[in-house]
Short mmCIF file of C-alpha atoms and ligand atoms in Angstrom, two decimals:
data_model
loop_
_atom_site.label_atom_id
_atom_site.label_comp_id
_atom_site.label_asym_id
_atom_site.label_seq_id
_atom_site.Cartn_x
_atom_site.Cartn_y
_atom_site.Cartn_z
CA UNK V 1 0.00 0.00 0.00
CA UNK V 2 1.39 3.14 -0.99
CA UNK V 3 1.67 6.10 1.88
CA UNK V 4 -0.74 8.76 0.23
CA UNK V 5 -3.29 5.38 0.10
CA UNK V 6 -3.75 5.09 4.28
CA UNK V 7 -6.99 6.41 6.19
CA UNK V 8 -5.71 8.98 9.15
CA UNK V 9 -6.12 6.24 11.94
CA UNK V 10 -3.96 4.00 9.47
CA UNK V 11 -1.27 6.89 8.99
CA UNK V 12 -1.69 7.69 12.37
CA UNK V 13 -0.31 4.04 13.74
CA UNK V 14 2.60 4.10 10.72
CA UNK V 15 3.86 7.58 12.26
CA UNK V 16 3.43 6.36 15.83
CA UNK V 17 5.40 3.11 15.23
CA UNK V 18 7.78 4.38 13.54
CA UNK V 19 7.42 3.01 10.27
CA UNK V 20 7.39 6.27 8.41
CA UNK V 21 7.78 10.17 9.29
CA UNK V 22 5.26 12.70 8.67
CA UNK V 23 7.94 14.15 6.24
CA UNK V 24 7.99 10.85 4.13
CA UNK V 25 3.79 11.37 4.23
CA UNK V 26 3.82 14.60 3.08
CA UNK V 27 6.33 14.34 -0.14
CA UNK V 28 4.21 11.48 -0.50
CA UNK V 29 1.11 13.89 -1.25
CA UNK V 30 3.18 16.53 -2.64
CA UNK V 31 4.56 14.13 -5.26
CA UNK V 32 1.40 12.91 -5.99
CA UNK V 33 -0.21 15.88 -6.58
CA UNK V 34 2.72 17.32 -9.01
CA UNK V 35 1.99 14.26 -11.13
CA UNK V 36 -1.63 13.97 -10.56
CA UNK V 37 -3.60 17.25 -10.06
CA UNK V 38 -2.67 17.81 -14.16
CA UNK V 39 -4.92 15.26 -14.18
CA UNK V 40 -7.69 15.95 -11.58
CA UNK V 41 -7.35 20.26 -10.82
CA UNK V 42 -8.17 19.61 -7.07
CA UNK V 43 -6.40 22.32 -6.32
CA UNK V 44 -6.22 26.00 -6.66
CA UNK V 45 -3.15 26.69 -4.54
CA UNK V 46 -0.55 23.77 -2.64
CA UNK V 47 0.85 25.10 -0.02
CA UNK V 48 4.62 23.00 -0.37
CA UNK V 49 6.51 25.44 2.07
CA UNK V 50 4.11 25.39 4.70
CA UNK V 51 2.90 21.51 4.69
CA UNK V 52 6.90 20.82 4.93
CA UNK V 53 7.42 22.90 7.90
CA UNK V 54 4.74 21.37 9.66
CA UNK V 55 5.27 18.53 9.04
CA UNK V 56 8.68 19.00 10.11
CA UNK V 57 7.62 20.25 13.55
CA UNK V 58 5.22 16.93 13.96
CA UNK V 59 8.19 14.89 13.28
CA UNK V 60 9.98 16.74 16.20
CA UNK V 61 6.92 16.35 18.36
CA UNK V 62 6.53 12.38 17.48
CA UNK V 63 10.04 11.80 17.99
CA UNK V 64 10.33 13.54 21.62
CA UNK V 65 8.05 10.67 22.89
CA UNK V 66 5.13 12.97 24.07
CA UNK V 67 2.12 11.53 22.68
CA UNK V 68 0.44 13.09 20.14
CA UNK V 69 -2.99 13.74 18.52
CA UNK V 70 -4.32 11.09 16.05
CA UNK V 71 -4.28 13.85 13.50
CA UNK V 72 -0.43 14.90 14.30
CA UNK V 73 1.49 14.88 10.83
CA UNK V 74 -1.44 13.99 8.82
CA UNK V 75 -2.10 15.96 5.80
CA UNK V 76 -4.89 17.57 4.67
CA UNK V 77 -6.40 19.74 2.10
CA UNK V 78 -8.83 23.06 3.11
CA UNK V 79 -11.41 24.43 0.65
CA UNK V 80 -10.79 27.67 -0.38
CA UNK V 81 -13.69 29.40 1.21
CA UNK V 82 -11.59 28.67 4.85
CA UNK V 83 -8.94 30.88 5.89
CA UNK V 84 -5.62 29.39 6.20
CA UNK V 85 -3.67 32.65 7.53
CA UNK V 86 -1.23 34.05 5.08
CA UNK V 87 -2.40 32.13 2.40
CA UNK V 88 -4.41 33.19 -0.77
CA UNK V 89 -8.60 32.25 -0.33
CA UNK V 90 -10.09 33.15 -3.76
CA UNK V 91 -13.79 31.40 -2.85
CA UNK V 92 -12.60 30.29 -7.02
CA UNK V 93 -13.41 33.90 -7.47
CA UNK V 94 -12.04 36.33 -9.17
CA UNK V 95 -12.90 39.02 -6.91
CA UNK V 96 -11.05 37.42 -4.46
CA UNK V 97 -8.13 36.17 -6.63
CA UNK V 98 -4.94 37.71 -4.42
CA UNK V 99 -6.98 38.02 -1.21
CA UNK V 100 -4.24 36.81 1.62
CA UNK V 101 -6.36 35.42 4.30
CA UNK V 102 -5.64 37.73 7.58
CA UNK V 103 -6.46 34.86 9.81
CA UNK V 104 -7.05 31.24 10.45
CA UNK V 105 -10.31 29.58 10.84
CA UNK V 106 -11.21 28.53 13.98
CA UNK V 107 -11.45 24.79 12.65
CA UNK V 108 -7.59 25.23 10.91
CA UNK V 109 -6.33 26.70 14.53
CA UNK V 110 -7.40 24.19 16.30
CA UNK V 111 -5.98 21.40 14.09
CA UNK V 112 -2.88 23.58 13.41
CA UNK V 113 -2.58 22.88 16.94
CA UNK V 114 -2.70 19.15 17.07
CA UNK V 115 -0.03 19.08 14.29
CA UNK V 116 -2.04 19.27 11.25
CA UNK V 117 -0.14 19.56 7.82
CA UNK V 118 -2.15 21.57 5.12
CA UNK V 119 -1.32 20.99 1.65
CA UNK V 120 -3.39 23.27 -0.23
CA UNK V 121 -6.63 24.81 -0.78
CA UNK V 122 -9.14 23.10 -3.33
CA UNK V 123 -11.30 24.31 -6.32
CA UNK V 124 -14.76 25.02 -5.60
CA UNK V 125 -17.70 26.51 -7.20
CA UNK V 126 -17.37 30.43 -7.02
CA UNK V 127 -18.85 31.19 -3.66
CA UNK V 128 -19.86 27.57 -3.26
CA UNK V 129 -22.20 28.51 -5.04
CA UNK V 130 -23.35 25.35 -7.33
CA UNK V 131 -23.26 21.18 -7.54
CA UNK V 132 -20.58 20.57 -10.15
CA UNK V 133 -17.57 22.75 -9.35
CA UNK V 134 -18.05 24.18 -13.01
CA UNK V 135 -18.83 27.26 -11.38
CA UNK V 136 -15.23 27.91 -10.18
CA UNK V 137 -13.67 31.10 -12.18
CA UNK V 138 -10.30 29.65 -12.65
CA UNK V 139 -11.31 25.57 -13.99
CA UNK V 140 -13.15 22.42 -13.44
CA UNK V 141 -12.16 19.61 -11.27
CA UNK V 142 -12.73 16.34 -12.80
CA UNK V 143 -14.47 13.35 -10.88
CA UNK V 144 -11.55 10.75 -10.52
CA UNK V 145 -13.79 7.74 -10.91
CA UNK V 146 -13.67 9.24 -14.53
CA UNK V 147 -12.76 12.56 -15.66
CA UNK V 148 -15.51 13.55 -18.27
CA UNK V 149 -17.99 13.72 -15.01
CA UNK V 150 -17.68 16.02 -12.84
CA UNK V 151 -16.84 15.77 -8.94
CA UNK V 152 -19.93 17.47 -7.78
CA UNK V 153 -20.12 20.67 -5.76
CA UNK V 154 -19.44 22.82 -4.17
CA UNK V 155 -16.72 21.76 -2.31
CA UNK V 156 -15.54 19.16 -5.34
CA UNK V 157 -11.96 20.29 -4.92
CA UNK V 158 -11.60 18.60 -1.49
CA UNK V 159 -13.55 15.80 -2.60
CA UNK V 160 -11.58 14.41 -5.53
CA UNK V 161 -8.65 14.94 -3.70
CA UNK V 162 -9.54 12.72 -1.09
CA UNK V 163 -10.52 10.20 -3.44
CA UNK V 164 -7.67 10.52 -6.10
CA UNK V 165 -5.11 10.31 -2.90
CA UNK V 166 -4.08 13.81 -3.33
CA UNK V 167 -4.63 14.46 0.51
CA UNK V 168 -5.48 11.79 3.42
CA UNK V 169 -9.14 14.20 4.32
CA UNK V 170 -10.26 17.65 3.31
CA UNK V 171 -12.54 20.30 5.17
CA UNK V 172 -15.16 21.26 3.24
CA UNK V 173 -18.66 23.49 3.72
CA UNK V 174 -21.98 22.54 3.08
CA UNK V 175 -24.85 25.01 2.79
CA UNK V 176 -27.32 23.02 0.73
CA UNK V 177 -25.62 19.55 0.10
CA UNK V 178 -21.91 20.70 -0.87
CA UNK V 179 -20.00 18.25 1.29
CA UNK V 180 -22.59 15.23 0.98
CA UNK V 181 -23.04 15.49 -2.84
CA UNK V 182 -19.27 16.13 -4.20
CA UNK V 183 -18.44 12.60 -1.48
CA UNK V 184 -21.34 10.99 -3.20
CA UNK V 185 -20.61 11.94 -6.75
CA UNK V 186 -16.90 10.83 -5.62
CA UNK V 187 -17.21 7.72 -3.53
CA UNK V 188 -15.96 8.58 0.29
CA UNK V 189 -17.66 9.76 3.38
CA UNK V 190 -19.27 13.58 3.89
CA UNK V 191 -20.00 14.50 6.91
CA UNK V 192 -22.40 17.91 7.24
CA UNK V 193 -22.69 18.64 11.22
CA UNK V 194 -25.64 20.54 12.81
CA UNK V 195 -26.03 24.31 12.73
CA UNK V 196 -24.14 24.98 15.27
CA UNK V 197 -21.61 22.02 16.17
CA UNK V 198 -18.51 23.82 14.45
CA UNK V 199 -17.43 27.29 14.65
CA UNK V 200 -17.79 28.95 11.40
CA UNK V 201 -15.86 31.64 12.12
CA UNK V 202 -13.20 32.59 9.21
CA UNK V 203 -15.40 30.21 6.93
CA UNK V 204 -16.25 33.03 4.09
CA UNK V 205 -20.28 33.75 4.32
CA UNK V 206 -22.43 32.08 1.65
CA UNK V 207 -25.94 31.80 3.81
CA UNK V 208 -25.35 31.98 7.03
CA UNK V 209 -28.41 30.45 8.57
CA UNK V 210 -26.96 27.42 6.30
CA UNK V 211 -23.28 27.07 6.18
CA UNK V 212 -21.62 24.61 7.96
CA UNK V 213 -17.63 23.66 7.81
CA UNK V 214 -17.44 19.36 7.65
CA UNK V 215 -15.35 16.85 6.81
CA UNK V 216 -14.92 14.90 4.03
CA UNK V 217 -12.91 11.48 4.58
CA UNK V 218 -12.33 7.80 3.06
CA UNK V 219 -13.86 6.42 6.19
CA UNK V 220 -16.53 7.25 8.64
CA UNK V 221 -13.89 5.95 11.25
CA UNK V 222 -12.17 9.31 9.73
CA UNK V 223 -15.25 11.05 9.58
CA UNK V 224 -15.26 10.91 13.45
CA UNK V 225 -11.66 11.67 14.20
CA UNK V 226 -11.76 14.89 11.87
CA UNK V 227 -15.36 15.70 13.45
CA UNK V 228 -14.09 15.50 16.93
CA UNK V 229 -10.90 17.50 15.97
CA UNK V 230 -12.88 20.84 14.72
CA UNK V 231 -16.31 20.84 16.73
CA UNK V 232 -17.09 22.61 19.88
CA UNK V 233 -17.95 26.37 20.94
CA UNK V 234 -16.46 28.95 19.86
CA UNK V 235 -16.49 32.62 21.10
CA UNK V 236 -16.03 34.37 17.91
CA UNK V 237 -19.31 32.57 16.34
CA UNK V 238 -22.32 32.95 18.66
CA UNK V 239 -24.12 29.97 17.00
CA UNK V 240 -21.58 27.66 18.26
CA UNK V 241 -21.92 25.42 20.47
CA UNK V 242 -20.46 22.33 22.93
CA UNK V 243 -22.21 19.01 21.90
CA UNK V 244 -22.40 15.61 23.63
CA UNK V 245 -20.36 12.40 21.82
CA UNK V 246 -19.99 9.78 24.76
CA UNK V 247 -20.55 6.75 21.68
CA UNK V 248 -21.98 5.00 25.07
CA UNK V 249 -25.42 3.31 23.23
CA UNK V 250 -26.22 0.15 20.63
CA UNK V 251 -26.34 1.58 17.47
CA UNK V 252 -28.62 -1.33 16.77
CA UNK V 253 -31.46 0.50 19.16
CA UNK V 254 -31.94 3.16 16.84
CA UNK V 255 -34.37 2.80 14.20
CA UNK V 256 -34.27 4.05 10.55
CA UNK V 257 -37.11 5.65 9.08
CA UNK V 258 -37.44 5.96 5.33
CA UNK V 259 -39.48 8.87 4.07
CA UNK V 260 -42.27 7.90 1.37
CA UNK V 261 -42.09 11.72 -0.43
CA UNK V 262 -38.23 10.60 -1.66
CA UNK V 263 -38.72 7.52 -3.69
CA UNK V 264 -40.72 9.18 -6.68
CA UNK V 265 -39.98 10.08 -10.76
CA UNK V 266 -36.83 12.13 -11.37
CA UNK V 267 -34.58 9.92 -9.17
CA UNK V 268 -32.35 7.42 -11.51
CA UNK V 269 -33.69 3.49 -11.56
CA UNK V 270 -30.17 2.89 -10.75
CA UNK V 271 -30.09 4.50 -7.67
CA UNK V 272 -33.24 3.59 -6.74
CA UNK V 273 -32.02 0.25 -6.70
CA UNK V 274 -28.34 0.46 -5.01
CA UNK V 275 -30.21 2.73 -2.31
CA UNK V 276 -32.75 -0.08 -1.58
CA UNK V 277 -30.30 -3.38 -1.49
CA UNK V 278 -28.73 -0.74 1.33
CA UNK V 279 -31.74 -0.16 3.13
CA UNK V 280 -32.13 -4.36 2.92
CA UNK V 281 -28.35 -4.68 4.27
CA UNK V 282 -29.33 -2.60 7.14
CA UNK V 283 -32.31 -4.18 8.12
CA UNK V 284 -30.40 -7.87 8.00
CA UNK V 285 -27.28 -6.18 9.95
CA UNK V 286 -30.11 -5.94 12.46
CA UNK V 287 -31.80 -2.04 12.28
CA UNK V 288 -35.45 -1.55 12.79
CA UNK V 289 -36.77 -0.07 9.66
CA UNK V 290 -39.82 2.32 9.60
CA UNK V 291 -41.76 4.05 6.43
CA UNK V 292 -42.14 8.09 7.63
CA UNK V 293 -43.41 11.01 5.95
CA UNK V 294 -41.83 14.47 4.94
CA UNK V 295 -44.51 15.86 3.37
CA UNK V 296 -42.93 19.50 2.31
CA UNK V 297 -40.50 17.90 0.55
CA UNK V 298 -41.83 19.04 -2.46
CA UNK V 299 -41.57 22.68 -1.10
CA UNK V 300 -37.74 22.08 -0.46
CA UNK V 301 -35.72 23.78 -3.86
CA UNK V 302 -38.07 27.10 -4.00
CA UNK V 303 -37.65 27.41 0.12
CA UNK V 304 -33.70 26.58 -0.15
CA UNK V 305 -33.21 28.94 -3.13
CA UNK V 306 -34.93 32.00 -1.74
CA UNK V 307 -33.53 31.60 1.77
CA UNK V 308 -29.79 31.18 0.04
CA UNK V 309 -30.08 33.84 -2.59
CA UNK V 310 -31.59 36.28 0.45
CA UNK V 311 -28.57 35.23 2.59
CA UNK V 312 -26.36 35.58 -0.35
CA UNK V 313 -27.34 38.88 -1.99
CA UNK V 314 -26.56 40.56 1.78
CA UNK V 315 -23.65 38.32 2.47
CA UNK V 316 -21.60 39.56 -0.67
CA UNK V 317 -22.63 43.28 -0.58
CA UNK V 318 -19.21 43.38 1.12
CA UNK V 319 -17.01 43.01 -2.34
CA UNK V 320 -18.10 46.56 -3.46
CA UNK V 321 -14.17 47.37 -4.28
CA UNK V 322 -13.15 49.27 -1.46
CA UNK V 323 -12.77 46.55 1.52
CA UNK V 324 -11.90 43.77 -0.14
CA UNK V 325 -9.86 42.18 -3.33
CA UNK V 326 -10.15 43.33 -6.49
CA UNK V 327 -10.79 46.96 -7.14
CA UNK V 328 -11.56 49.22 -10.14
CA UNK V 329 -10.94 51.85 -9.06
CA UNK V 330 -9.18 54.09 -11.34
CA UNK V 331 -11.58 56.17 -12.40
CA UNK V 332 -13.31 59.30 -10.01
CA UNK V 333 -16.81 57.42 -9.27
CA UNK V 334 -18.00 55.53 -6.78
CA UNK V 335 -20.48 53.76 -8.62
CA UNK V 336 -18.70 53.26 -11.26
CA UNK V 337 -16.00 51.67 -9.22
CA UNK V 338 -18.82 49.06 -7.78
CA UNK V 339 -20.06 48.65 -10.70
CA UNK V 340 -17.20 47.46 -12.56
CA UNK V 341 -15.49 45.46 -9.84
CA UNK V 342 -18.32 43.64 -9.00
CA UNK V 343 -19.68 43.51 -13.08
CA UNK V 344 -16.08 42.11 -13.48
CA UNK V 345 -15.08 40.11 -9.98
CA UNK V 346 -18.65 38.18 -9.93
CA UNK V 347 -19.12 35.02 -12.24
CA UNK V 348 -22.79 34.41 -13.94
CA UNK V 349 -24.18 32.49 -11.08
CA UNK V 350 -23.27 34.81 -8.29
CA UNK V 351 -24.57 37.94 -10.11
CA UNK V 352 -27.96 35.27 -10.80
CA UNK V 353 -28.52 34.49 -7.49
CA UNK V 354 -27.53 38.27 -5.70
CA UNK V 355 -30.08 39.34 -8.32
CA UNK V 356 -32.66 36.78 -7.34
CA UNK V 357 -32.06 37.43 -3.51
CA UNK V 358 -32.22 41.53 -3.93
CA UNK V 359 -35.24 40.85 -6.05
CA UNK V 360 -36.87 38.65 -2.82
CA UNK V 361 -36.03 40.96 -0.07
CA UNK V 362 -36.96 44.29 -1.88
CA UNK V 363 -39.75 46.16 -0.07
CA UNK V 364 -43.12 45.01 -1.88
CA UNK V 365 -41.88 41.45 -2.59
CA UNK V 366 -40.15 40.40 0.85
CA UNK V 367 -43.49 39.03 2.10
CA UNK V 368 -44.39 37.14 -1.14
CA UNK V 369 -41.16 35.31 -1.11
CA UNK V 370 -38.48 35.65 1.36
CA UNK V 371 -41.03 35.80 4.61
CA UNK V 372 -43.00 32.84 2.62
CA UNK V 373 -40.07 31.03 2.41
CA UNK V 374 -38.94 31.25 6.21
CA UNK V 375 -42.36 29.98 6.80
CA UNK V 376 -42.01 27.21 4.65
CA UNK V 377 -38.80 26.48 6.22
CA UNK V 378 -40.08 25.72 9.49
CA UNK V 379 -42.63 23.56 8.08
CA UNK V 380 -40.09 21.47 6.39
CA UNK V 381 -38.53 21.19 9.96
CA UNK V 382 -40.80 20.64 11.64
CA UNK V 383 -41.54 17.54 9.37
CA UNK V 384 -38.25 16.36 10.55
CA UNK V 385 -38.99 17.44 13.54
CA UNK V 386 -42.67 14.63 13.81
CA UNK V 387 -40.69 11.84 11.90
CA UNK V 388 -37.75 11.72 14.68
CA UNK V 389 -40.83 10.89 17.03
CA UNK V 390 -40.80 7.99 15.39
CA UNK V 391 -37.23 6.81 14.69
CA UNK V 392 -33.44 7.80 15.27
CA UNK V 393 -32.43 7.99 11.57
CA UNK V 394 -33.82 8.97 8.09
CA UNK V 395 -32.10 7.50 5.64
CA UNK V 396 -32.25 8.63 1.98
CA UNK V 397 -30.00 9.17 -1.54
CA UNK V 398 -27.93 11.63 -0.92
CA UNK V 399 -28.46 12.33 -4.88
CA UNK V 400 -31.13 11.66 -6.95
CA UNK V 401 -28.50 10.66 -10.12
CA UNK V 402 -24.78 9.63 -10.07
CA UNK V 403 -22.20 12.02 -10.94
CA UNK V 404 -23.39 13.95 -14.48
CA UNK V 405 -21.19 15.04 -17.54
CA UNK V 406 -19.11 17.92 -17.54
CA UNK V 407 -20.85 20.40 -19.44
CA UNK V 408 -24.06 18.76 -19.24
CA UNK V 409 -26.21 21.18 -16.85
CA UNK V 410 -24.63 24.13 -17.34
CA UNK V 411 -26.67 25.63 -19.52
CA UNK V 412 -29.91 24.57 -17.53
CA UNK V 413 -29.39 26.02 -13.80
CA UNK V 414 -32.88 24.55 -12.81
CA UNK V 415 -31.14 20.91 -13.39
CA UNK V 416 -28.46 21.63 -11.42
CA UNK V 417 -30.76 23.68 -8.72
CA UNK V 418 -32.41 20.31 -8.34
CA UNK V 419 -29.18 18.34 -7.62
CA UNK V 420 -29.98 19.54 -3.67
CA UNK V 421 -33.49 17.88 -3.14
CA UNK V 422 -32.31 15.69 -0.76
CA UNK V 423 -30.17 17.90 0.65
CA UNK V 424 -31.00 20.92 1.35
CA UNK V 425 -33.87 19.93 3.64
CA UNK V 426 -31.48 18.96 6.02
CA UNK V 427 -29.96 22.53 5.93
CA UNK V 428 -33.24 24.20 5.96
CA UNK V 429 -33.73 22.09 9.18
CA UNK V 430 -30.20 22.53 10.59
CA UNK V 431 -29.99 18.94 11.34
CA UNK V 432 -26.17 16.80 11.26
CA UNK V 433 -26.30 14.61 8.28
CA UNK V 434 -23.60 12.00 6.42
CA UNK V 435 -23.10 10.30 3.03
CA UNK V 436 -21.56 7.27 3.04
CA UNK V 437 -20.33 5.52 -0.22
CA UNK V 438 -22.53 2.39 -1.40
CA UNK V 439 -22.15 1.04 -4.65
CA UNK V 440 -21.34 2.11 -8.26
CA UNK V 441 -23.63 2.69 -11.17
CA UNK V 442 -21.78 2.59 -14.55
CA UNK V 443 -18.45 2.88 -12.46
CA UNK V 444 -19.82 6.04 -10.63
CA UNK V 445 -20.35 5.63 -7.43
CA UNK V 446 -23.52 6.28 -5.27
CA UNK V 447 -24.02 7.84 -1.76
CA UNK V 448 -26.80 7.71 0.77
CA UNK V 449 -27.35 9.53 3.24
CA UNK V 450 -28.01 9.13 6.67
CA UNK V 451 -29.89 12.42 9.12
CA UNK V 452 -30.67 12.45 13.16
CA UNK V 453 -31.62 14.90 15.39
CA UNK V 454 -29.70 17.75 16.12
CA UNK V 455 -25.86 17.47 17.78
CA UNK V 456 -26.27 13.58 16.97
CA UNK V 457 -23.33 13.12 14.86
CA UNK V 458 -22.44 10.25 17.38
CA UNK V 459 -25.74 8.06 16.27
CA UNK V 460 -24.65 8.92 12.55
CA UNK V 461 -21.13 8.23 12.68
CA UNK V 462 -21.76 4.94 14.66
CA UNK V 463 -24.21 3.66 12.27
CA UNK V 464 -22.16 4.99 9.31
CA UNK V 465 -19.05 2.77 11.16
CA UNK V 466 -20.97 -0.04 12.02
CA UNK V 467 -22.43 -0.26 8.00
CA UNK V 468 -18.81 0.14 6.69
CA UNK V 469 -16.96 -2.61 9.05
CA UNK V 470 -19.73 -4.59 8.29
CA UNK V 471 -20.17 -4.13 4.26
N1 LIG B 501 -25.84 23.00 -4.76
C1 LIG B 501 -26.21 23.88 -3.71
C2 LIG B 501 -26.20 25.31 -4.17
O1 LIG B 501 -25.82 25.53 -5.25
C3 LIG B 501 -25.35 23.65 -2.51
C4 LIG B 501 -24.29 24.62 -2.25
C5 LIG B 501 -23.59 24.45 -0.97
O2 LIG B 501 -23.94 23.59 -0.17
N2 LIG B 501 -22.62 25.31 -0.73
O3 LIG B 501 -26.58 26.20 -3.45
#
């Protein structure tokens, strides 16, 4: 097995015994993504210089016999909507094309200090804003299962690098589906936690009531150990807060529920079909399984694209030229200079959806749409909210269709809008949710995904574990 091929807890016991430094890991990666990334464009910058002094350091720490975090020395990659401190964080924008970040993250401080080694930041879709990273201003990733697909979105980048072996896990954000989908679309494990469970402080604002910083592993093992790493309240982001994980239960208690609104026209036969043999392997690894009902589901993509754009269209009214990255500013007007930088900075589907979200929360339409919508949106969770009477888990696609052609939606933003039904509920709801790798179709692979209750990413990551060791 070659290095850049181990899960963390593998890497982690190789650095521990001995068997290999963190160095060795690390030109490992580095290597591989010189030869590779030609290949895959999982990255937007790599970060050589830093990943080697850190790495350095956790070879110093390992070999002064302390002990040392499970995630000492192990490299990872960041997508480029999370500050890494010093480094460039474009958001694939080209409004933010030289922006230096000023800080770190909360979630890259705290695994800068258990040793962490970052190797880059990943492509995204501008904003993370789409499903296919084809929104990106700079290029497409390609979906390493086979690059004429594409590695699904947002947060794609980190995605295919974790499955091409260009890093051992990424960070990602999810504000509609964009850590679940991309792991689906690209065979490994997505974690999205609740609203609330990790700090999203120096994550750049897409939707706020939405966005959540995750993981995205080869293992739900990894899953947990990444999860565990970044979670936990945070003083500089007033949503955050502490949540339980004491793993002290039988994740064969819980029950799965299966909603009846998700299994209908639009989602691929194939799918349909890998989704249910999983439901079956459940039920004979011993889980109670339970029909339930979401019955707004149909609600879901108009609810989830008003609330965004809204979110959105306030969010970026911050890259106006003078605060922030690019500027054009060189002639004596101060609408002119907004005008142009954002007219030039902004790609197609961030000016669409700030349009869309100005449009919803102008005076004379907010109540029509964006106060509609909020309603809505506690309907939809409180759907969630009647079906966890019943049972622990709902389990679902995490995509109606395997990964889709490059080019092949682009044209049609509706398609692609409705990439998220599955989703962006979960969002809407705030709820932790995880997709978990479970068969191929046509040598893509297929994800389903697995939602509790709020600040249950223990359940999840259990029954994710317990599925995987047990495949
Ligand atoms: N596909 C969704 C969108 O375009 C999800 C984005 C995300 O989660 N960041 O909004």
């Amino acid at each position: 097995m070659e290095l850049y091929e181990l899960t963390i807890s593998q890497a982690h016991k190789g650095l521990i015994n001995r068997e290999f430094s963190c160095l060795d890991l690390t030109k490992a990666y580095l290597e591989r993504i010189e030869r590779e990334d030609k290949r895959i464009s999982a990255y937007i910058t790599i970060t050589e210089d830093l990943a080697v002094s850190q790495a350095k350091k956790a070879d110093e720490l390992i070999s002064s016999g302390r002990e040392v975090d499970v995630l000492t020395g192990i490299p990872l990659a960041v997508k480029d909507n999370i500050l890494v401190s010093g480094v460039k964080n474009t958001c694939a924008s080209k409004i933010l094309e030289n922006y230096l970040a000023p800080y770190d993250a909360a979630v890259i401080k705290k695994l800068k200090n258990k040793g962490a080694v970052i190797l880059g930041k990943t492509n995204m879709d501008e904003f993370a804003m789409g499903a296919s990273c084809e929104n990106s201003a700079f290029f497409p990733t390609k979906n390493p299962h086979n690059i004429d697909y594409v590695p699904g979105g947002s947060s794609g980048g980190s995605a295919a690098s974790v499955a091409a072996n260009l890093s051992c896990y990424a960070l990602g954000s999810d504000t509609g589906g964009s850590i679940r989908q991309p792991a689906s679309f690209c065979g490994i494990v997505g974690l999205k936690p609740t609203y609330g469970a990790v700090s999203r402080y120096g994550l750049v604002a897409f939707a706020s009531s939405l966005d959540q910083i995750g993981p995205l592993t080869k293992t739900a093992e990894d899953a947990k150990i990444v999860f565990k790493a970044i979670k936990g309240k945070d003083e500089m982001d007033s949503t955050s807060l502490d949540c339980s994980d004491d793993y002290r239960f039988n994740v064969l208690d819980f029950k799965i529920g299966i909603p009846k609104e998700y299994f209908i026209k639009g989602i691929e036969p194939d799918v349909e079909k890998i989704v249910k043999d999983a439901i079956g392997r459940f039920e004979s690894l011993g889980f109670k399984i339970e029909e339930v009902s979401l019955p707004h589901t149909k609600y879901v993509i108009p609810t989830y694209y008003l609330i965004n754009t809204s979110e959105a269209s306030a969010n970026l009214a911050r890259y106006d030229g003078i605060k922030y990255g690019l500027s054009r500013n060189d002639r004596d007007d101060l609408i002119d200079v907004y005008l142009r930088t954002r007219g030039e900075g902004f790609g197609r589907e961030v000016k669409r959806r700030i349009m869309l979200g100005t449009f919803a929360l102008s005076s004379g339409y907010y109540d029509a749409y964006y106060l509609k919508a909020q309603k809505v949106r506690t309907l939809i969770k409180q759907d969630f909210e009647r079906a966890f009477e019943k049972v622990d888990f709902i389990l679902s696609p995490t995509s109606p269709t395997p990964a889709f052609k490059i080019k092949e939606k682009v044209t049609d933003p509706l398609s692609m809008y409705l990439c998220d039904v599955f989703t962006a509920p979960v969002n809407l709801a705030g709820l932790p949710s995880i997709s978990i790798p479970i068969g191929f179709s046509n040598e893509l692979p297929v994800g389903l995904q697995l939602t509790a209750k709020p600040f249950k990413e223990d359940i999840i990551l259990e029954a994710a574990q317990f599925y995987q060791k047990n495949e």
